[in-house]
Amino acid sequence: MNTTSKATLSLTVAALSVASALSFSSSVQAIDSALSEKLGIADHAVIAHRGDSYNAPESTLPAYQLACEVGADYLELDLQRTKDGKLIAVHDDNLKRNTNIETVYPERADDPVNTFTWAELEKLDAGSWFNESYPERARESFRGLKLVTLDQVREIAEGCAHQPGLYIETKVPELFPGIEKDLKDDLTKHGWLDDDAKGKVILQTFNKSSLETLQSVMPTVPKILLLWAGDGYIPTKDSAPKADDESYAQYYARQEVASKEGYAEWLDYAKQHGAIGVGPSTIQTQHDDAWSSQFSYMELAAPWMVEMSHEKDLLMHVYTVDQAVDFERYRDRGVDGFFTNRPNLAVKTLSGGEGKDIQATLTKLGY
């Protein structure tokens, strides 16, 4: 075979390989889309993690309003309950990281949310910490921002032009007996569980017991079992302990699940207890800076893991993706949705659009 013939053959083989890959990718995406469509859930769903928490203080009004403006499919929140029964959006077990509680209630700074009344929590500043931690994204109007309730997040979704859904996690549910029923009552009262609200609410939890309770009180509402690896979760292979000079993101990145069988057990549990999908962690490509190192974890959405999930008719919504290269990488694996702190970047990358001018949008919103 002469050089010209070899070159022609190589080009032909390469073209066939690309065509085959594209055909396979299209087939995978068609299967994924069918799963989502059946449940009334957006395909490649953009789930605004605590709102747009990259550009505004997490779980505050501007974070959720901004997420609406940039086109997020869902507003995500962590549900906790105050001492007097108010359902609120707070992530941490206590409020030291993202409020000034150490100044306002110094002797109670380590106390959990459920020991405070809503009136007490309304006195806290939930925005100034963001300006101090991320001066490049600081705005004077963030100072003095308040914690928000479930109802406030719901009202933002209802007032948003494209009507995003709510994606609600029961956080440390063992501290809040009956919170699943409280959530059902609130959503029912405001019409969010009506028959025509298909796919508008998705419930999520890391807690197996809470998943079972959610299934018991809201059997027709889609649920996601969040996945983690390590003690009490998906078993991992033995590895060296975290080194002193190693970030948690670096440590997590080298963890591996012990077996496919161990991973499959969690998918089967999810399926058997009413979940329509799972929410595994991911590794961010760049995970060494002050921001991304907080949100880069273990690879629980490898190609075989995505395939296994879909074989069991389970959607896969991964957390927490904040970089364009990773939206593309996990989308190409067939992932169905993305928890992200950067919904504007997610919408821009996944739709091929231009995205929003964040600073101008915040200004328009009054911040």
PDB file of C-alpha atoms in Angstrom, residues 53-323:
ATOM      1  CA  SER A  53     -24.026  31.195  45.169  1.00  0.00           C
ATOM      2  CA  TYR A  54     -20.930  32.113  43.169  1.00  0.00           C
ATOM      3  CA  ASN A  55     -22.098  35.661  42.500  1.00  0.00           C
ATOM      4  CA  ALA A  56     -24.155  36.334  45.646  1.00  0.00           C
ATOM      5  CA  PRO A  57     -24.240  35.054  49.238  1.00  0.00           C
ATOM      6  CA  GLU A  58     -25.650  31.532  49.283  1.00  0.00           C
ATOM      7  CA  SER A  59     -29.278  30.966  50.234  1.00  0.00           C
ATOM      8  CA  THR A  60     -30.202  34.671  50.204  1.00  0.00           C
ATOM      9  CA  LEU A  61     -32.708  36.620  48.130  1.00  0.00           C
ATOM     10  CA  PRO A  62     -30.210  37.922  45.529  1.00  0.00           C
ATOM     11  CA  ALA A  63     -28.739  34.442  45.050  1.00  0.00           C
ATOM     12  CA  TYR A  64     -32.143  32.970  44.240  1.00  0.00           C
ATOM     13  CA  GLN A  65     -33.331  35.986  42.246  1.00  0.00           C
ATOM     14  CA  LEU A  66     -30.170  35.907  40.167  1.00  0.00           C
ATOM     15  CA  ALA A  67     -30.572  32.175  39.546  1.00  0.00           C
ATOM     16  CA  CYS A  68     -34.043  32.907  38.180  1.00  0.00           C
ATOM     17  CA  GLU A  69     -32.795  35.698  35.940  1.00  0.00           C
ATOM     18  CA  VAL A  70     -30.060  33.588  34.353  1.00  0.00           C
ATOM     19  CA  GLY A  71     -32.449  30.732  33.517  1.00  0.00           C
ATOM     20  CA  ALA A  72     -31.862  27.982  36.090  1.00  0.00           C
ATOM     21  CA  ASP A  73     -34.329  25.095  35.817  1.00  0.00           C
ATOM     22  CA  TYR A  74     -34.462  24.573  39.582  1.00  0.00           C
ATOM     23  CA  LEU A  75     -33.754  26.578  42.721  1.00  0.00           C
ATOM     24  CA  GLU A  76     -31.995  24.292  45.180  1.00  0.00           C
ATOM     25  CA  LEU A  77     -32.209  24.682  48.937  1.00  0.00           C
ATOM     26  CA  ASP A  78     -31.351  22.871  52.150  1.00  0.00           C
ATOM     27  CA  LEU A  79     -34.387  22.640  54.385  1.00  0.00           C
ATOM     28  CA  GLN A  80     -34.174  23.180  58.140  1.00  0.00           C
ATOM     29  CA  ARG A  81     -36.773  24.212  60.724  1.00  0.00           C
ATOM     30  CA  THR A  82     -36.622  26.836  63.459  1.00  0.00           C
ATOM     31  CA  LYS A  83     -37.615  26.254  67.067  1.00  0.00           C
ATOM     32  CA  ASP A  84     -41.019  27.810  66.338  1.00  0.00           C
ATOM     33  CA  GLY A  85     -41.647  25.757  63.202  1.00  0.00           C
ATOM     34  CA  LYS A  86     -40.541  28.052  60.348  1.00  0.00           C
ATOM     35  CA  LEU A  87     -39.108  26.178  57.332  1.00  0.00           C
ATOM     36  CA  ILE A  88     -35.939  27.947  56.187  1.00  0.00           C
ATOM     37  CA  ALA A  89     -33.127  27.560  53.653  1.00  0.00           C
ATOM     38  CA  VAL A  90     -29.843  26.915  55.490  1.00  0.00           C
ATOM     39  CA  HIS A  91     -27.034  24.522  54.625  1.00  0.00           C
ATOM     40  CA  ASP A  92     -24.779  24.146  57.670  1.00  0.00           C
ATOM     41  CA  ASP A  93     -25.635  22.540  60.986  1.00  0.00           C
ATOM     42  CA  ASN A  94     -24.837  25.857  62.654  1.00  0.00           C
ATOM     43  CA  LEU A  95     -24.592  29.439  61.408  1.00  0.00           C
ATOM     44  CA  LYS A  96     -20.968  30.391  62.098  1.00  0.00           C
ATOM     45  CA  ARG A  97     -19.706  30.158  58.527  1.00  0.00           C
ATOM     46  CA  ASN A  98     -22.203  32.389  56.782  1.00  0.00           C
ATOM     47  CA  THR A  99     -23.676  34.754  59.369  1.00  0.00           C
ATOM     48  CA  ASN A 100     -22.447  37.023  62.169  1.00  0.00           C
ATOM     49  CA  ILE A 101     -23.919  34.777  64.850  1.00  0.00           C
ATOM     50  CA  GLU A 102     -20.683  34.864  66.870  1.00  0.00           C
ATOM     51  CA  THR A 103     -21.250  38.587  67.360  1.00  0.00           C
ATOM     52  CA  VAL A 104     -25.013  38.553  67.884  1.00  0.00           C
ATOM     53  CA  TYR A 105     -25.273  35.369  69.971  1.00  0.00           C
ATOM     54  CA  PRO A 106     -21.674  34.592  71.039  1.00  0.00           C
ATOM     55  CA  GLU A 107     -22.633  32.001  73.639  1.00  0.00           C
ATOM     56  CA  ARG A 108     -24.925  30.184  71.204  1.00  0.00           C
ATOM     57  CA  ALA A 109     -22.743  30.289  68.085  1.00  0.00           C
ATOM     58  CA  ASP A 110     -22.295  26.522  67.958  1.00  0.00           C
ATOM     59  CA  ASP A 111     -25.950  25.755  68.587  1.00  0.00           C
ATOM     60  CA  PRO A 112     -27.985  24.144  65.777  1.00  0.00           C
ATOM     61  CA  VAL A 113     -30.648  26.009  63.827  1.00  0.00           C
ATOM     62  CA  ASN A 114     -33.505  24.278  65.613  1.00  0.00           C
ATOM     63  CA  THR A 115     -32.639  25.987  68.901  1.00  0.00           C
ATOM     64  CA  PHE A 116     -33.405  29.464  67.496  1.00  0.00           C
ATOM     65  CA  THR A 117     -36.756  31.094  66.774  1.00  0.00           C
ATOM     66  CA  TRP A 118     -37.274  32.774  63.425  1.00  0.00           C
ATOM     67  CA  ALA A 119     -37.377  36.171  65.142  1.00  0.00           C
ATOM     68  CA  GLU A 120     -33.928  35.475  66.577  1.00  0.00           C
ATOM     69  CA  LEU A 121     -32.514  34.388  63.234  1.00  0.00           C
ATOM     70  CA  GLU A 122     -33.901  37.458  61.483  1.00  0.00           C
ATOM     71  CA  LYS A 123     -31.413  39.542  63.478  1.00  0.00           C
ATOM     72  CA  LEU A 124     -28.448  37.908  61.735  1.00  0.00           C
ATOM     73  CA  ASP A 125     -26.422  39.315  58.829  1.00  0.00           C
ATOM     74  CA  ALA A 126     -26.141  36.568  56.181  1.00  0.00           C
ATOM     75  CA  GLY A 127     -24.315  38.608  53.536  1.00  0.00           C
ATOM     76  CA  SER A 128     -21.247  40.399  54.911  1.00  0.00           C
ATOM     77  CA  TRP A 129     -19.231  37.179  55.181  1.00  0.00           C
ATOM     78  CA  PHE A 130     -19.402  36.821  51.382  1.00  0.00           C
ATOM     79  CA  ASN A 131     -17.853  40.250  50.830  1.00  0.00           C
ATOM     80  CA  GLU A 132     -15.011  39.366  53.183  1.00  0.00           C
ATOM     81  CA  SER A 133     -14.397  35.941  51.645  1.00  0.00           C
ATOM     82  CA  TYR A 134     -14.749  36.988  47.983  1.00  0.00           C
ATOM     83  CA  PRO A 135     -13.818  40.684  47.701  1.00  0.00           C
ATOM     84  CA  GLU A 136     -13.651  40.436  43.900  1.00  0.00           C
ATOM     85  CA  ARG A 137     -17.412  39.737  43.872  1.00  0.00           C
ATOM     86  CA  ALA A 138     -18.391  41.906  46.848  1.00  0.00           C
ATOM     87  CA  ARG A 139     -21.237  44.412  46.711  1.00  0.00           C
ATOM     88  CA  GLU A 140     -22.101  46.835  49.473  1.00  0.00           C
ATOM     89  CA  SER A 141     -25.759  45.861  49.134  1.00  0.00           C
ATOM     90  CA  PHE A 142     -24.923  42.322  50.286  1.00  0.00           C
ATOM     91  CA  ARG A 143     -24.199  43.595  53.785  1.00  0.00           C
ATOM     92  CA  GLY A 144     -27.091  42.935  56.129  1.00  0.00           C
ATOM     93  CA  LEU A 145     -28.839  40.362  53.938  1.00  0.00           C
ATOM     94  CA  LYS A 146     -31.153  38.059  55.846  1.00  0.00           C
ATOM     95  CA  LEU A 147     -31.701  34.322  55.919  1.00  0.00           C
ATOM     96  CA  VAL A 148     -34.674  33.247  53.834  1.00  0.00           C
ATOM     97  CA  THR A 149     -37.657  30.971  54.320  1.00  0.00           C
ATOM     98  CA  LEU A 150     -38.928  28.208  52.054  1.00  0.00           C
ATOM     99  CA  ASP A 151     -41.895  30.412  51.223  1.00  0.00           C
ATOM    100  CA  GLN A 152     -39.650  33.247  50.084  1.00  0.00           C
ATOM    101  CA  VAL A 153     -37.767  30.925  47.724  1.00  0.00           C
ATOM    102  CA  ARG A 154     -41.067  29.559  46.424  1.00  0.00           C
ATOM    103  CA  GLU A 155     -42.357  33.095  45.788  1.00  0.00           C
ATOM    104  CA  ILE A 156     -39.217  33.931  43.814  1.00  0.00           C
ATOM    105  CA  ALA A 157     -39.790  30.865  41.629  1.00  0.00           C
ATOM    106  CA  GLU A 158     -43.439  31.777  41.135  1.00  0.00           C
ATOM    107  CA  GLY A 159     -42.543  35.321  40.117  1.00  0.00           C
ATOM    108  CA  CYS A 160     -39.826  34.308  37.685  1.00  0.00           C
ATOM    109  CA  ALA A 161     -40.624  34.537  33.972  1.00  0.00           C
ATOM    110  CA  HIS A 162     -39.747  30.913  33.164  1.00  0.00           C
ATOM    111  CA  GLN A 163     -41.141  29.453  36.422  1.00  0.00           C
ATOM    112  CA  PRO A 164     -38.262  27.286  37.696  1.00  0.00           C
ATOM    113  CA  GLY A 165     -38.953  24.368  39.979  1.00  0.00           C
ATOM    114  CA  LEU A 166     -37.847  23.757  43.564  1.00  0.00           C
ATOM    115  CA  TYR A 167     -35.186  21.170  44.423  1.00  0.00           C
ATOM    116  CA  ILE A 168     -35.342  20.614  48.189  1.00  0.00           C
ATOM    117  CA  GLU A 169     -32.961  18.678  50.439  1.00  0.00           C
ATOM    118  CA  THR A 170     -33.928  17.484  53.890  1.00  0.00           C
ATOM    119  CA  LYS A 171     -30.840  18.592  55.812  1.00  0.00           C
ATOM    120  CA  VAL A 172     -29.809  16.743  58.999  1.00  0.00           C
ATOM    121  CA  PRO A 173     -33.403  15.417  59.143  1.00  0.00           C
ATOM    122  CA  GLU A 174     -32.725  13.616  62.412  1.00  0.00           C
ATOM    123  CA  LEU A 175     -32.785  17.052  64.089  1.00  0.00           C
ATOM    124  CA  PHE A 176     -36.229  17.808  62.669  1.00  0.00           C
ATOM    125  CA  PRO A 177     -38.681  14.949  63.289  1.00  0.00           C
ATOM    126  CA  GLY A 178     -41.689  15.292  61.011  1.00  0.00           C
ATOM    127  CA  ILE A 179     -40.099  17.860  58.689  1.00  0.00           C
ATOM    128  CA  GLU A 180     -41.072  15.780  55.657  1.00  0.00           C
ATOM    129  CA  LYS A 181     -44.753  16.104  56.595  1.00  0.00           C
ATOM    130  CA  ASP A 182     -44.303  19.832  57.287  1.00  0.00           C
ATOM    131  CA  LEU A 183     -42.813  20.223  53.819  1.00  0.00           C
ATOM    132  CA  LYS A 184     -45.701  18.358  52.217  1.00  0.00           C
ATOM    133  CA  ASP A 185     -48.230  20.557  54.004  1.00  0.00           C
ATOM    134  CA  ASP A 186     -46.511  23.746  52.884  1.00  0.00           C
ATOM    135  CA  LEU A 187     -46.173  22.662  49.250  1.00  0.00           C
ATOM    136  CA  THR A 188     -49.748  21.396  49.153  1.00  0.00           C
ATOM    137  CA  LYS A 189     -51.092  24.631  50.610  1.00  0.00           C
ATOM    138  CA  HIS A 190     -49.528  26.624  47.786  1.00  0.00           C
ATOM    139  CA  GLY A 191     -50.459  24.291  44.928  1.00  0.00           C
ATOM    140  CA  TRP A 192     -46.999  22.920  44.270  1.00  0.00           C
ATOM    141  CA  LEU A 193     -48.136  19.304  44.541  1.00  0.00           C
ATOM    142  CA  ASP A 194     -51.169  19.631  42.266  1.00  0.00           C
ATOM    143  CA  ASP A 195     -51.536  17.106  39.442  1.00  0.00           C
ATOM    144  CA  ASP A 196     -50.507  19.689  36.837  1.00  0.00           C
ATOM    145  CA  ALA A 197     -47.262  20.485  38.725  1.00  0.00           C
ATOM    146  CA  LYS A 198     -45.443  17.443  37.359  1.00  0.00           C
ATOM    147  CA  GLY A 199     -41.688  17.759  37.804  1.00  0.00           C
ATOM    148  CA  LYS A 200     -41.939  21.151  39.550  1.00  0.00           C
ATOM    149  CA  VAL A 201     -40.655  19.781  42.853  1.00  0.00           C
ATOM    150  CA  ILE A 202     -37.785  17.347  43.332  1.00  0.00           C
ATOM    151  CA  LEU A 203     -36.856  16.098  46.789  1.00  0.00           C
ATOM    152  CA  GLN A 204     -33.335  15.057  47.711  1.00  0.00           C
ATOM    153  CA  THR A 205     -31.546  13.571  50.698  1.00  0.00           C
ATOM    154  CA  PHE A 206     -28.372  11.749  51.736  1.00  0.00           C
ATOM    155  CA  ASN A 207     -30.357  10.111  54.507  1.00  0.00           C
ATOM    156  CA  LYS A 208     -31.915   6.706  53.787  1.00  0.00           C
ATOM    157  CA  SER A 209     -34.469   7.045  56.560  1.00  0.00           C
ATOM    158  CA  SER A 210     -35.562  10.445  55.260  1.00  0.00           C
ATOM    159  CA  LEU A 211     -35.888   9.018  51.741  1.00  0.00           C
ATOM    160  CA  GLU A 212     -38.248   6.380  53.073  1.00  0.00           C
ATOM    161  CA  THR A 213     -40.262   8.985  54.957  1.00  0.00           C
ATOM    162  CA  LEU A 214     -40.423  11.285  51.932  1.00  0.00           C
ATOM    163  CA  GLN A 215     -41.671   8.365  49.861  1.00  0.00           C
ATOM    164  CA  SER A 216     -44.292   7.614  52.487  1.00  0.00           C
ATOM    165  CA  VAL A 217     -45.687  11.169  52.712  1.00  0.00           C
ATOM    166  CA  MET A 218     -45.164  12.250  49.075  1.00  0.00           C
ATOM    167  CA  PRO A 219     -45.104   9.057  46.995  1.00  0.00           C
ATOM    168  CA  THR A 220     -45.710  10.744  43.629  1.00  0.00           C
ATOM    169  CA  VAL A 221     -43.089  13.498  43.994  1.00  0.00           C
ATOM    170  CA  PRO A 222     -39.723  12.754  42.294  1.00  0.00           C
ATOM    171  CA  LYS A 223     -36.890  11.956  44.713  1.00  0.00           C
ATOM    172  CA  ILE A 224     -33.123  11.780  44.400  1.00  0.00           C
ATOM    173  CA  LEU A 225     -30.866   9.807  46.745  1.00  0.00           C
ATOM    174  CA  LEU A 226     -27.647  11.778  47.078  1.00  0.00           C
ATOM    175  CA  LEU A 227     -24.503   9.648  46.974  1.00  0.00           C
ATOM    176  CA  TRP A 228     -21.323   9.862  49.017  1.00  0.00           C
ATOM    177  CA  ALA A 229     -18.441   7.461  49.589  1.00  0.00           C
ATOM    178  CA  GLY A 230     -16.776   6.414  52.804  1.00  0.00           C
ATOM    179  CA  ASP A 231     -17.970   5.544  56.286  1.00  0.00           C
ATOM    180  CA  GLY A 232     -21.639   4.636  56.227  1.00  0.00           C
ATOM    181  CA  TYR A 233     -21.916   5.259  52.488  1.00  0.00           C
ATOM    182  CA  ILE A 234     -20.523   3.608  49.339  1.00  0.00           C
ATOM    183  CA  PRO A 235     -17.454   1.561  50.386  1.00  0.00           C
ATOM    184  CA  THR A 236     -14.078   2.775  49.086  1.00  0.00           C
ATOM    185  CA  LYS A 237     -10.734   1.125  48.489  1.00  0.00           C
ATOM    186  CA  ASP A 238      -8.085   1.524  51.154  1.00  0.00           C
ATOM    187  CA  SER A 239      -5.981   4.646  50.654  1.00  0.00           C
ATOM    188  CA  ALA A 240      -3.388   6.697  52.498  1.00  0.00           C
ATOM    189  CA  PRO A 241      -4.784   9.125  55.076  1.00  0.00           C
ATOM    190  CA  LYS A 242      -5.116  12.770  54.151  1.00  0.00           C
ATOM    191  CA  ALA A 243      -1.693  14.420  54.248  1.00  0.00           C
ATOM    192  CA  ASP A 244      -1.169  17.678  56.125  1.00  0.00           C
ATOM    193  CA  ASP A 245      -0.219  19.501  52.918  1.00  0.00           C
ATOM    194  CA  GLU A 246      -3.105  17.974  50.948  1.00  0.00           C
ATOM    195  CA  SER A 247      -6.435  19.741  50.478  1.00  0.00           C
ATOM    196  CA  TYR A 248      -9.655  17.826  51.010  1.00  0.00           C
ATOM    197  CA  ALA A 249     -10.346  18.206  47.288  1.00  0.00           C
ATOM    198  CA  GLN A 250      -7.026  16.514  46.486  1.00  0.00           C
ATOM    199  CA  TYR A 251      -7.723  13.802  49.042  1.00  0.00           C
ATOM    200  CA  TYR A 252     -11.221  13.161  47.681  1.00  0.00           C
ATOM    201  CA  ALA A 253      -9.930  13.070  44.101  1.00  0.00           C
ATOM    202  CA  ARG A 254      -7.832   9.987  44.794  1.00  0.00           C
ATOM    203  CA  GLN A 255     -10.587   7.981  46.470  1.00  0.00           C
ATOM    204  CA  GLU A 256     -12.074   5.063  44.532  1.00  0.00           C
ATOM    205  CA  VAL A 257     -15.147   2.953  45.171  1.00  0.00           C
ATOM    206  CA  ALA A 258     -14.291  -0.539  46.335  1.00  0.00           C
ATOM    207  CA  SER A 259     -16.415  -2.358  43.761  1.00  0.00           C
ATOM    208  CA  LYS A 260     -19.134  -2.025  41.175  1.00  0.00           C
ATOM    209  CA  GLU A 261     -21.281  -4.237  43.369  1.00  0.00           C
ATOM    210  CA  GLY A 262     -20.983  -1.800  46.280  1.00  0.00           C
ATOM    211  CA  TYR A 263     -22.003   1.087  44.042  1.00  0.00           C
ATOM    212  CA  ALA A 264     -24.897  -0.909  42.599  1.00  0.00           C
ATOM    213  CA  GLU A 265     -26.278  -1.602  46.090  1.00  0.00           C
ATOM    214  CA  TRP A 266     -26.903   2.120  46.600  1.00  0.00           C
ATOM    215  CA  LEU A 267     -28.609   2.456  43.228  1.00  0.00           C
ATOM    216  CA  ASP A 268     -30.796  -0.530  44.012  1.00  0.00           C
ATOM    217  CA  TYR A 269     -31.702   0.899  47.403  1.00  0.00           C
ATOM    218  CA  ALA A 270     -32.652   4.200  45.775  1.00  0.00           C
ATOM    219  CA  LYS A 271     -34.827   2.446  43.228  1.00  0.00           C
ATOM    220  CA  GLN A 272     -36.496   0.193  45.780  1.00  0.00           C
ATOM    221  CA  HIS A 273     -37.410   3.107  48.040  1.00  0.00           C
ATOM    222  CA  GLY A 274     -39.015   5.396  45.509  1.00  0.00           C
ATOM    223  CA  ALA A 275     -36.142   7.449  44.106  1.00  0.00           C
ATOM    224  CA  ILE A 276     -36.248   8.328  40.416  1.00  0.00           C
ATOM    225  CA  GLY A 277     -32.532   9.011  40.358  1.00  0.00           C
ATOM    226  CA  VAL A 278     -29.294   9.512  42.235  1.00  0.00           C
ATOM    227  CA  GLY A 279     -27.096  12.508  42.941  1.00  0.00           C
ATOM    228  CA  PRO A 280     -23.407  11.570  42.954  1.00  0.00           C
ATOM    229  CA  SER A 281     -20.394  13.773  43.614  1.00  0.00           C
ATOM    230  CA  THR A 282     -17.875  14.790  40.947  1.00  0.00           C
ATOM    231  CA  ILE A 283     -14.286  15.966  40.614  1.00  0.00           C
ATOM    232  CA  GLN A 284     -13.786  19.489  39.263  1.00  0.00           C
ATOM    233  CA  THR A 285     -10.973  19.677  36.718  1.00  0.00           C
ATOM    234  CA  GLN A 286      -9.430  22.657  38.486  1.00  0.00           C
ATOM    235  CA  HIS A 287      -9.917  22.060  42.188  1.00  0.00           C
ATOM    236  CA  ASP A 288      -7.079  23.893  43.866  1.00  0.00           C
ATOM    237  CA  ASP A 289      -8.372  27.454  44.198  1.00  0.00           C
ATOM    238  CA  ALA A 290     -10.213  28.874  47.200  1.00  0.00           C
ATOM    239  CA  TRP A 291     -13.606  28.483  45.535  1.00  0.00           C
ATOM    240  CA  SER A 292     -13.581  25.177  43.670  1.00  0.00           C
ATOM    241  CA  SER A 293     -11.683  23.300  46.376  1.00  0.00           C
ATOM    242  CA  GLN A 294     -14.841  23.530  48.514  1.00  0.00           C
ATOM    243  CA  PHE A 295     -16.992  21.772  45.928  1.00  0.00           C
ATOM    244  CA  SER A 296     -14.775  19.112  44.350  1.00  0.00           C
ATOM    245  CA  TYR A 297     -15.224  15.647  45.770  1.00  0.00           C
ATOM    246  CA  MET A 298     -14.979  11.986  44.749  1.00  0.00           C
ATOM    247  CA  GLU A 299     -15.650  10.622  41.278  1.00  0.00           C
ATOM    248  CA  LEU A 300     -19.008   8.952  41.655  1.00  0.00           C
ATOM    249  CA  ALA A 301     -20.131   9.702  38.097  1.00  0.00           C
ATOM    250  CA  ALA A 302     -17.585   7.801  36.036  1.00  0.00           C
ATOM    251  CA  PRO A 303     -18.844   6.576  32.635  1.00  0.00           C
ATOM    252  CA  TRP A 304     -19.655   3.093  33.940  1.00  0.00           C
ATOM    253  CA  MET A 305     -21.530   4.622  36.868  1.00  0.00           C
ATOM    254  CA  VAL A 306     -23.681   6.763  34.574  1.00  0.00           C
ATOM    255  CA  GLU A 307     -24.356   3.725  32.394  1.00  0.00           C
ATOM    256  CA  MET A 308     -25.303   1.590  35.400  1.00  0.00           C
ATOM    257  CA  SER A 309     -27.686   4.272  36.655  1.00  0.00           C
ATOM    258  CA  HIS A 310     -29.458   4.493  33.322  1.00  0.00           C
ATOM    259  CA  GLU A 311     -29.621   0.719  32.972  1.00  0.00           C
ATOM    260  CA  LYS A 312     -31.627   0.786  36.189  1.00  0.00           C
ATOM    261  CA  ASP A 313     -33.846   3.587  34.804  1.00  0.00           C
ATOM    262  CA  LEU A 314     -32.443   6.091  37.273  1.00  0.00           C
ATOM    263  CA  LEU A 315     -31.597   9.673  36.397  1.00  0.00           C
ATOM    264  CA  MET A 316     -28.246  11.081  37.442  1.00  0.00           C
ATOM    265  CA  HIS A 317     -27.998  14.658  38.750  1.00  0.00           C
ATOM    266  CA  VAL A 318     -24.392  15.371  39.746  1.00  0.00           C
ATOM    267  CA  TYR A 319     -22.903  17.809  42.256  1.00  0.00           C
ATOM    268  CA  THR A 320     -21.225  20.289  42.191  1.00  0.00           C
ATOM    269  CA  VAL A 321     -20.125  21.405  38.689  1.00  0.00           C
ATOM    270  CA  ASP A 322     -18.814  24.948  38.191  1.00  0.00           C
ATOM    271  CA  GLN A 323     -16.471  24.796  35.187  1.00  0.00           C
TER     272      GLN A 323
END
